[in-house]
PDB file of C-alpha atoms and ligand atoms in Angstrom:
ATOM      1  CA  MET A   1     -40.614  66.489  47.035  1.00 77.00           C
ATOM      2  CA  SER A   2     -43.803  66.545  44.991  1.00 89.00           C
ATOM      3  CA  LEU A   3     -45.064  64.174  42.276  1.00 94.00           C
ATOM      4  CA  THR A   4     -44.062  64.877  38.668  1.00 95.00           C
ATOM      5  CA  ASP A   5     -46.711  64.871  35.914  1.00 95.00           C
ATOM      6  CA  LYS A   6     -45.473  61.448  34.765  1.00 96.00           C
ATOM      7  CA  GLU A   7     -45.723  60.041  38.288  1.00 96.00           C
ATOM      8  CA  TYR A   8     -49.183  61.526  38.653  1.00 96.00           C
ATOM      9  CA  MET A   9     -50.281  59.545  35.559  1.00 97.00           C
ATOM     10  CA  ARG A  10     -48.416  56.394  36.551  1.00 98.00           C
ATOM     11  CA  TYR A  11     -49.941  56.267  40.024  1.00 98.00           C
ATOM     12  CA  SER A  12     -53.378  57.663  39.095  1.00 98.00           C
ATOM     13  CA  ARG A  13     -55.166  54.458  40.173  1.00 97.00           C
ATOM     14  CA  HIS A  14     -53.653  54.892  43.641  1.00 97.00           C
ATOM     15  CA  ILE A  15     -54.288  58.610  43.817  1.00 98.00           C
ATOM     16  CA  MET A  16     -58.006  58.184  43.070  1.00 97.00           C
ATOM     17  CA  VAL A  17     -58.372  55.908  46.132  1.00 98.00           C
ATOM     18  CA  ASP A  18     -59.495  58.096  49.052  1.00 97.00           C
ATOM     19  CA  GLU A  19     -57.388  56.179  51.588  1.00 97.00           C
ATOM     20  CA  ILE A  20     -54.206  56.869  49.551  1.00 98.00           C
ATOM     21  CA  GLY A  21     -54.646  60.068  47.533  1.00 97.00           C
ATOM     22  CA  GLU A  22     -51.813  62.375  46.490  1.00 97.00           C
ATOM     23  CA  ALA A  23     -50.516  62.670  50.059  1.00 97.00           C
ATOM     24  CA  GLY A  24     -50.267  58.904  50.407  1.00 98.00           C
ATOM     25  CA  GLN A  25     -48.519  58.495  47.080  1.00 98.00           C
ATOM     26  CA  LEU A  26     -46.037  61.179  48.108  1.00 98.00           C
ATOM     27  CA  ALA A  27     -45.404  59.271  51.356  1.00 98.00           C
ATOM     28  CA  PHE A  28     -44.594  56.173  49.246  1.00 98.00           C
ATOM     29  CA  LYS A  29     -42.228  58.225  47.044  1.00 98.00           C
ATOM     30  CA  ASN A  30     -40.380  59.621  50.067  1.00 97.00           C
ATOM     31  CA  ALA A  31     -40.026  56.203  51.745  1.00 98.00           C
ATOM     32  CA  HIS A  32     -36.977  53.959  51.996  1.00 98.00           C
ATOM     33  CA  VAL A  33     -37.863  50.279  52.486  1.00 98.00           C
ATOM     34  CA  LEU A  34     -35.386  47.493  53.259  1.00 98.00           C
ATOM     35  CA  ILE A  35     -36.089  43.916  52.155  1.00 98.00           C
ATOM     36  CA  VAL A  36     -34.035  41.209  53.860  1.00 98.00           C
ATOM     37  CA  GLY A  37     -34.146  38.004  51.805  1.00 98.00           C
ATOM     38  CA  MET A  38     -34.942  37.962  48.071  1.00 98.00           C
ATOM     39  CA  GLY A  39     -36.568  34.511  47.967  1.00 98.00           C
ATOM     40  CA  GLY A  40     -40.211  33.478  47.707  1.00 97.00           C
ATOM     41  CA  LEU A  41     -41.495  36.353  49.882  1.00 98.00           C
ATOM     42  CA  GLY A  42     -39.008  39.028  48.814  1.00 98.00           C
ATOM     43  CA  CYS A  43     -39.762  38.584  45.088  1.00 98.00           C
ATOM     44  CA  PRO A  44     -43.498  39.478  45.128  1.00 98.00           C
ATOM     45  CA  ALA A  45     -43.082  41.994  47.977  1.00 98.00           C
ATOM     46  CA  SER A  46     -40.388  43.898  46.039  1.00 98.00           C
ATOM     47  CA  GLN A  47     -42.343  43.767  42.768  1.00 98.00           C
ATOM     48  CA  TYR A  48     -45.430  45.333  44.344  1.00 98.00           C
ATOM     49  CA  LEU A  49     -43.464  47.892  46.352  1.00 98.00           C
ATOM     50  CA  ALA A  50     -41.444  48.978  43.296  1.00 98.00           C
ATOM     51  CA  THR A  51     -44.515  49.273  41.072  1.00 98.00           C
ATOM     52  CA  ALA A  52     -46.498  50.985  43.870  1.00 98.00           C
ATOM     53  CA  GLY A  53     -43.994  53.858  43.811  1.00 98.00           C
ATOM     54  CA  ILE A  54     -41.751  53.376  46.841  1.00 98.00           C
ATOM     55  CA  GLY A  55     -38.909  55.858  46.249  1.00 98.00           C
ATOM     56  CA  GLN A  56     -36.048  53.718  47.457  1.00 98.00           C
ATOM     57  CA  LEU A  57     -35.739  49.970  47.982  1.00 98.00           C
ATOM     58  CA  THR A  58     -32.663  48.273  49.458  1.00 98.00           C
ATOM     59  CA  LEU A  59     -32.329  44.508  48.917  1.00 98.00           C
ATOM     60  CA  ILE A  60     -30.076  42.272  51.035  1.00 98.00           C
ATOM     61  CA  ASP A  61     -29.370  38.642  50.063  1.00 98.00           C
ATOM     62  CA  HIS A  62     -26.123  36.717  49.713  1.00 97.00           C
ATOM     63  CA  ASP A  63     -27.531  33.805  47.653  1.00 97.00           C
ATOM     64  CA  ASP A  64     -27.194  32.889  44.001  1.00 98.00           C
ATOM     65  CA  ILE A  65     -30.163  31.558  42.015  1.00 98.00           C
ATOM     66  CA  GLU A  66     -30.634  27.763  42.075  1.00 98.00           C
ATOM     67  CA  ILE A  67     -33.035  25.560  40.154  1.00 98.00           C
ATOM     68  CA  THR A  68     -35.010  24.716  43.334  1.00 97.00           C
ATOM     69  CA  ASN A  69     -35.836  28.456  43.698  1.00 97.00           C
ATOM     70  CA  LEU A  70     -37.726  28.716  40.414  1.00 98.00           C
ATOM     71  CA  GLN A  71     -40.946  27.018  41.643  1.00 97.00           C
ATOM     72  CA  ARG A  72     -41.794  30.161  43.693  1.00 97.00           C
ATOM     73  CA  GLN A  73     -39.203  32.976  43.312  1.00 98.00           C
ATOM     74  CA  ILE A  74     -40.943  34.747  40.466  1.00 98.00           C
ATOM     75  CA  LEU A  75     -38.335  37.388  39.594  1.00 98.00           C
ATOM     76  CA  TYR A  76     -35.935  34.684  38.340  1.00 98.00           C
ATOM     77  CA  SER A  77     -35.877  32.423  35.278  1.00 98.00           C
ATOM     78  CA  ASP A  78     -33.809  29.539  33.895  1.00 98.00           C
ATOM     79  CA  PHE A  79     -31.511  32.100  32.217  1.00 97.00           C
ATOM     80  CA  ASP A  80     -30.522  33.462  35.650  1.00 98.00           C
ATOM     81  CA  LEU A  81     -29.252  30.225  37.243  1.00 98.00           C
ATOM     82  CA  GLY A  82     -25.997  30.868  39.097  1.00 98.00           C
ATOM     83  CA  GLU A  83     -26.451  34.672  39.069  1.00 98.00           C
ATOM     84  CA  ALA A  84     -26.737  36.720  42.271  1.00 98.00           C
ATOM     85  CA  LYS A  85     -30.368  37.124  43.366  1.00 98.00           C
ATOM     86  CA  VAL A  86     -29.950  40.802  44.252  1.00 98.00           C
ATOM     87  CA  GLU A  87     -28.427  41.639  40.853  1.00 98.00           C
ATOM     88  CA  VAL A  88     -31.153  39.932  38.805  1.00 98.00           C
ATOM     89  CA  ALA A  89     -33.821  41.394  41.106  1.00 98.00           C
ATOM     90  CA  GLN A  90     -32.355  44.892  40.686  1.00 98.00           C
ATOM     91  CA  GLN A  91     -32.491  44.659  36.868  1.00 98.00           C
ATOM     92  CA  GLN A  92     -36.061  43.337  36.917  1.00 98.00           C
ATOM     93  CA  LEU A  93     -37.327  45.909  39.401  1.00 98.00           C
ATOM     94  CA  GLU A  94     -35.638  48.808  37.574  1.00 98.00           C
ATOM     95  CA  SER A  95     -37.381  47.745  34.384  1.00 98.00           C
ATOM     96  CA  LEU A  96     -40.723  47.534  36.244  1.00 98.00           C
ATOM     97  CA  ASN A  97     -40.383  51.103  37.533  1.00 98.00           C
ATOM     98  CA  PRO A  98     -37.495  53.438  36.643  1.00 97.00           C
ATOM     99  CA  HIS A  99     -38.756  55.905  39.290  1.00 96.00           C
ATOM    100  CA  CYS A 100     -37.784  53.487  42.074  1.00 97.00           C
ATOM    101  CA  GLN A 101     -34.151  53.581  43.198  1.00 98.00           C
ATOM    102  CA  ILE A 102     -32.870  50.042  43.901  1.00 98.00           C
ATOM    103  CA  ASN A 103     -29.839  49.528  46.165  1.00 98.00           C
ATOM    104  CA  THR A 104     -28.343  46.057  46.672  1.00 98.00           C
ATOM    105  CA  LEU A 105     -26.130  44.325  49.222  1.00 98.00           C
ATOM    106  CA  LYS A 106     -24.920  40.821  48.338  1.00 98.00           C
ATOM    107  CA  GLU A 107     -24.035  40.034  51.939  1.00 97.00           C
ATOM    108  CA  SER A 108     -25.189  37.959  54.854  1.00 96.00           C
ATOM    109  CA  ILE A 109     -26.985  40.208  57.373  1.00 95.00           C
ATOM    110  CA  PHE A 110     -24.514  38.946  59.975  1.00 96.00           C
ATOM    111  CA  ASP A 111     -21.657  40.565  57.991  1.00 96.00           C
ATOM    112  CA  VAL A 112     -23.169  44.069  57.761  1.00 96.00           C
ATOM    113  CA  ASP A 113     -23.941  46.690  60.419  1.00 96.00           C
ATOM    114  CA  LEU A 114     -27.657  45.909  60.307  1.00 97.00           C
ATOM    115  CA  THR A 115     -28.727  48.223  63.158  1.00 95.00           C
ATOM    116  CA  THR A 116     -27.118  51.228  61.405  1.00 95.00           C
ATOM    117  CA  ILE A 117     -28.704  50.279  58.064  1.00 96.00           C
ATOM    118  CA  LEU A 118     -32.099  49.917  59.783  1.00 96.00           C
ATOM    119  CA  ALA A 119     -31.809  53.336  61.411  1.00 93.00           C
ATOM    120  CA  GLY A 120     -31.882  54.853  57.879  1.00 95.00           C
ATOM    121  CA  VAL A 121     -35.045  53.121  56.625  1.00 98.00           C
ATOM    122  CA  ASP A 122     -38.779  53.635  57.242  1.00 98.00           C
ATOM    123  CA  VAL A 123     -39.868  49.982  57.117  1.00 98.00           C
ATOM    124  CA  VAL A 124     -37.992  46.653  57.024  1.00 98.00           C
ATOM    125  CA  LEU A 125     -39.481  43.447  55.601  1.00 98.00           C
ATOM    126  CA  ASP A 126     -38.271  40.155  57.034  1.00 98.00           C
ATOM    127  CA  CYS A 127     -38.492  37.801  54.055  1.00 98.00           C
ATOM    128  CA  THR A 128     -35.977  35.281  55.383  1.00 96.00           C
ATOM    129  CA  ASP A 129     -36.317  31.594  56.069  1.00 90.00           C
ATOM    130  CA  SER A 130     -34.628  30.761  59.389  1.00 88.00           C
ATOM    131  CA  ALA A 131     -35.459  31.252  63.058  1.00 88.00           C
ATOM    132  CA  LYS A 132     -31.971  32.537  63.918  1.00 90.00           C
ATOM    133  CA  THR A 133     -32.108  35.203  61.187  1.00 94.00           C
ATOM    134  CA  ARG A 134     -35.607  36.302  62.220  1.00 94.00           C
ATOM    135  CA  GLN A 135     -34.564  36.746  65.845  1.00 94.00           C
ATOM    136  CA  TYR A 136     -31.513  38.774  64.779  1.00 96.00           C
ATOM    137  CA  ILE A 137     -33.515  41.072  62.450  1.00 97.00           C
ATOM    138  CA  ASN A 138     -36.065  41.545  65.250  1.00 97.00           C
ATOM    139  CA  ALA A 139     -33.405  42.458  67.841  1.00 97.00           C
ATOM    140  CA  CYS A 140     -31.718  44.959  65.484  1.00 98.00           C
ATOM    141  CA  SER A 141     -35.103  46.454  64.527  1.00 98.00           C
ATOM    142  CA  VAL A 142     -35.989  46.981  68.215  1.00 97.00           C
ATOM    143  CA  LYS A 143     -32.658  48.826  68.691  1.00 96.00           C
ATOM    144  CA  ALA A 144     -33.188  50.951  65.564  1.00 97.00           C
ATOM    145  CA  LYS A 145     -36.857  51.697  66.552  1.00 97.00           C
ATOM    146  CA  VAL A 146     -37.984  50.873  63.016  1.00 97.00           C
ATOM    147  CA  LYS A 147     -41.209  49.354  61.647  1.00 98.00           C
ATOM    148  CA  LEU A 148     -40.895  45.611  60.896  1.00 98.00           C
ATOM    149  CA  VAL A 149     -43.188  43.496  58.718  1.00 98.00           C
ATOM    150  CA  SER A 150     -42.412  39.850  59.265  1.00 97.00           C
ATOM    151  CA  ALA A 151     -43.805  36.939  57.230  1.00 97.00           C
ATOM    152  CA  ALA A 152     -43.188  33.218  56.923  1.00 95.00           C
ATOM    153  CA  ALA A 153     -44.562  30.329  54.903  1.00 95.00           C
ATOM    154  CA  ILE A 154     -44.104  26.600  55.179  1.00 94.00           C
ATOM    155  CA  ARG A 155     -46.001  23.783  53.382  1.00 95.00           C
ATOM    156  CA  GLY A 156     -49.502  25.389  53.225  1.00 96.00           C
ATOM    157  CA  SER A 157     -49.270  27.687  56.272  1.00 96.00           C
ATOM    158  CA  GLY A 158     -48.480  31.379  56.127  1.00 97.00           C
ATOM    159  CA  GLN A 159     -48.119  33.934  58.908  1.00 96.00           C
ATOM    160  CA  LEU A 160     -47.752  37.694  58.997  1.00 97.00           C
ATOM    161  CA  THR A 161     -47.125  40.194  61.822  1.00 96.00           C
ATOM    162  CA  SER A 162     -46.294  43.914  61.854  1.00 97.00           C
ATOM    163  CA  PHE A 163     -44.368  45.706  64.580  1.00 97.00           C
ATOM    164  CA  ASP A 164     -43.557  49.383  65.167  1.00 97.00           C
ATOM    165  CA  PHE A 165     -40.675  49.739  67.599  1.00 96.00           C
ATOM    166  CA  SER A 166     -41.076  53.519  67.794  1.00 95.00           C
ATOM    167  CA  LEU A 167     -44.192  52.709  69.879  1.00 94.00           C
ATOM    168  CA  ALA A 168     -43.625  51.558  73.472  1.00 90.00           C
ATOM    169  CA  LYS A 169     -46.726  49.301  73.267  1.00 90.00           C
ATOM    170  CA  SER A 170     -45.457  47.234  70.300  1.00 95.00           C
ATOM    171  CA  PRO A 171     -44.605  43.606  71.092  1.00 96.00           C
ATOM    172  CA  CYS A 172     -41.697  42.046  69.167  1.00 96.00           C
ATOM    173  CA  TYR A 173     -41.044  38.821  67.272  1.00 94.00           C
ATOM    174  CA  HIS A 174     -39.361  37.366  70.363  1.00 93.00           C
ATOM    175  CA  CYS A 175     -42.533  37.934  72.453  1.00 93.00           C
ATOM    176  CA  LEU A 176     -44.299  35.675  69.921  1.00 88.00           C
ATOM    177  CA  HIS A 177     -41.536  33.117  69.379  1.00 86.00           C
ATOM    178  CA  PRO A 178     -39.399  33.117  72.549  1.00 83.00           C
ATOM    179  CA  ASP A 179     -37.789  29.759  71.842  1.00 73.00           C
ATOM    180  CA  LEU A 180     -34.360  30.555  70.394  1.00 59.00           C
ATOM    181  CA  ASP A 181     -33.660  26.871  69.801  1.00 55.00           C
ATOM    182  CA  GLU A 182     -36.637  26.564  67.475  1.00 55.00           C
ATOM    183  CA  GLN A 183     -35.937  23.653  65.195  1.00 58.00           C
ATOM    184  CA  GLN A 184     -34.983  24.376  61.615  1.00 61.00           C
ATOM    185  CA  LEU A 185     -38.404  24.445  59.942  1.00 64.00           C
ATOM    186  CA  ASN A 186     -38.021  26.010  56.522  1.00 71.00           C
ATOM    187  CA  CYS A 187     -38.914  25.542  52.875  1.00 70.00           C
ATOM    188  CA  ALA A 188     -35.722  23.593  52.187  1.00 72.00           C
ATOM    189  CA  THR A 189     -36.588  20.924  54.750  1.00 77.00           C
ATOM    190  CA  MET A 190     -40.410  21.023  54.768  1.00 84.00           C
ATOM    191  CA  GLY A 191     -41.463  22.247  51.310  1.00 92.00           C
ATOM    192  CA  VAL A 192     -43.981  25.001  50.495  1.00 95.00           C
ATOM    193  CA  MET A 193     -46.787  25.656  48.012  1.00 96.00           C
ATOM    194  CA  GLY A 194     -45.451  28.234  45.517  1.00 97.00           C
ATOM    195  CA  PRO A 195     -48.411  30.660  45.285  1.00 98.00           C
ATOM    196  CA  LEU A 196     -48.641  30.832  49.104  1.00 98.00           C
ATOM    197  CA  LEU A 197     -45.445  32.922  48.949  1.00 98.00           C
ATOM    198  CA  GLY A 198     -47.227  35.253  46.517  1.00 98.00           C
ATOM    199  CA  VAL A 199     -50.087  35.737  48.995  1.00 98.00           C
ATOM    200  CA  MET A 200     -47.820  36.328  51.993  1.00 98.00           C
ATOM    201  CA  GLY A 201     -45.292  38.535  50.119  1.00 98.00           C
ATOM    202  CA  SER A 202     -48.130  40.622  48.657  1.00 98.00           C
ATOM    203  CA  MET A 203     -49.614  41.026  52.139  1.00 98.00           C
ATOM    204  CA  GLN A 204     -46.204  42.247  53.359  1.00 98.00           C
ATOM    205  CA  ALA A 205     -46.307  44.870  50.591  1.00 98.00           C
ATOM    206  CA  ILE A 206     -49.853  45.888  51.619  1.00 98.00           C
ATOM    207  CA  GLU A 207     -48.818  46.147  55.281  1.00 98.00           C
ATOM    208  CA  THR A 208     -45.823  48.293  54.293  1.00 98.00           C
ATOM    209  CA  LEU A 209     -48.057  50.717  52.374  1.00 98.00           C
ATOM    210  CA  ARG A 210     -50.525  50.773  55.282  1.00 98.00           C
ATOM    211  CA  LEU A 211     -47.757  51.611  57.761  1.00 98.00           C
ATOM    212  CA  LEU A 212     -46.549  54.406  55.453  1.00 98.00           C
ATOM    213  CA  LEU A 213     -50.145  55.725  55.425  1.00 98.00           C
ATOM    214  CA  GLY A 214     -49.975  55.894  59.227  1.00 97.00           C
ATOM    215  CA  LYS A 215     -52.218  52.907  59.987  1.00 96.00           C
ATOM    216  CA  GLN A 216     -51.301  51.226  63.280  1.00 92.00           C
ATOM    217  CA  ASP A 217     -54.310  48.938  63.822  1.00 92.00           C
ATOM    218  CA  ASN A 218     -52.404  45.769  62.868  1.00 91.00           C
ATOM    219  CA  ILE A 219     -49.388  46.299  65.146  1.00 94.00           C
ATOM    220  CA  GLY A 220     -48.802  43.121  67.120  1.00 93.00           C
ATOM    221  CA  ARG A 221     -51.575  41.168  65.371  1.00 94.00           C
ATOM    222  CA  LEU A 222     -50.693  37.688  64.106  1.00 95.00           C
ATOM    223  CA  LEU A 223     -52.477  36.768  60.877  1.00 97.00           C
ATOM    224  CA  LEU A 224     -52.473  33.102  59.862  1.00 97.00           C
ATOM    225  CA  PHE A 225     -53.453  31.820  56.421  1.00 98.00           C
ATOM    226  CA  ASP A 226     -53.945  28.147  55.559  1.00 98.00           C
ATOM    227  CA  ALA A 227     -53.649  27.549  51.820  1.00 98.00           C
ATOM    228  CA  PHE A 228     -55.131  24.041  52.027  1.00 97.00           C
ATOM    229  CA  THR A 229     -58.386  25.172  53.687  1.00 98.00           C
ATOM    230  CA  MET A 230     -58.335  28.823  52.415  1.00 98.00           C
ATOM    231  CA  GLN A 231     -58.993  30.039  55.972  1.00 98.00           C
ATOM    232  CA  PHE A 232     -57.630  33.130  57.744  1.00 98.00           C
ATOM    233  CA  GLN A 233     -57.245  33.442  61.519  1.00 98.00           C
ATOM    234  CA  GLN A 234     -56.146  36.422  63.617  1.00 96.00           C
ATOM    235  CA  PHE A 235     -54.733  36.740  67.120  1.00 93.00           C
ATOM    236  CA  SER A 236     -53.651  39.776  69.133  1.00 92.00           C
ATOM    237  CA  LEU A 237     -50.151  39.405  70.496  1.00 86.00           C
ATOM    238  CA  PRO A 238     -49.501  40.875  73.908  1.00 89.00           C
ATOM    239  CA  LYS A 239     -46.135  42.516  74.619  1.00 93.00           C
ATOM    240  CA  LYS A 240     -44.312  40.393  77.222  1.00 91.00           C
ATOM    241  CA  ASP A 241     -43.155  42.441  80.222  1.00 89.00           C
ATOM    242  CA  ASN A 242     -40.148  40.205  80.766  1.00 91.00           C
ATOM    243  CA  CYS A 243     -39.145  39.895  77.091  1.00 94.00           C
ATOM    244  CA  PRO A 244     -35.318  40.088  76.990  1.00 94.00           C
ATOM    245  CA  VAL A 245     -35.430  41.853  73.601  1.00 95.00           C
ATOM    246  CA  CYS A 246     -38.157  44.509  73.877  1.00 93.00           C
ATOM    247  CA  GLY A 247     -39.196  44.404  77.569  1.00 85.00           C
TER     248      GLY A 247
HETATM  249 ZN1   ZN B   1     -40.462  41.250  72.838  1.00 80.97          ZN
END
């Protein structure tokens, strides 16, 4: 598939960037990206991926919109209270870019065949908010040999890591967080600064575009951002030989 004249105009500010160019924009158009969780991370990530020209986005979330979401989940407004997140998100994203095909699943990931769904996508974004869900998405992504961009944010702390399970050298989320009984630290119990989700979700979108451009330099690197000090830190994550998920 090539770019139409309209797409060429629409994405001209991408195409004029040497690192992207027409070939990169075409890679975005031919990509299928899955976003699990349409909360504080999934909203900005999906907005930037839709407007950037990703050809197909699939959104999974079983939640309806509540008033406590509106402080940070920027696709939703007071008019949408009680509506399904994926349905409101689909309408908003389609109006942002009619060239992007939006598929939705209003389901818990535990009720769908996630490994099969993952085998049909190029990149999956973990935008969820619980340790159990993250471990499950990681395990299914390892099986499906897909690229995973995982992010989290709590209070003022954000973290981001990319994995590519088609590469034997890639560590996995379990190598980094082996403790399955991790206590329930999430936004509902600990709180979070709203714009921090915008930073972390936007960085997930950037990482997705970078992976689609073939960049592998961030695989297995943990990036930490502290919103209260405005400091970034980076660590390289080794793959654990005895990891029960990817070892
Ligand atoms: Zn592992």
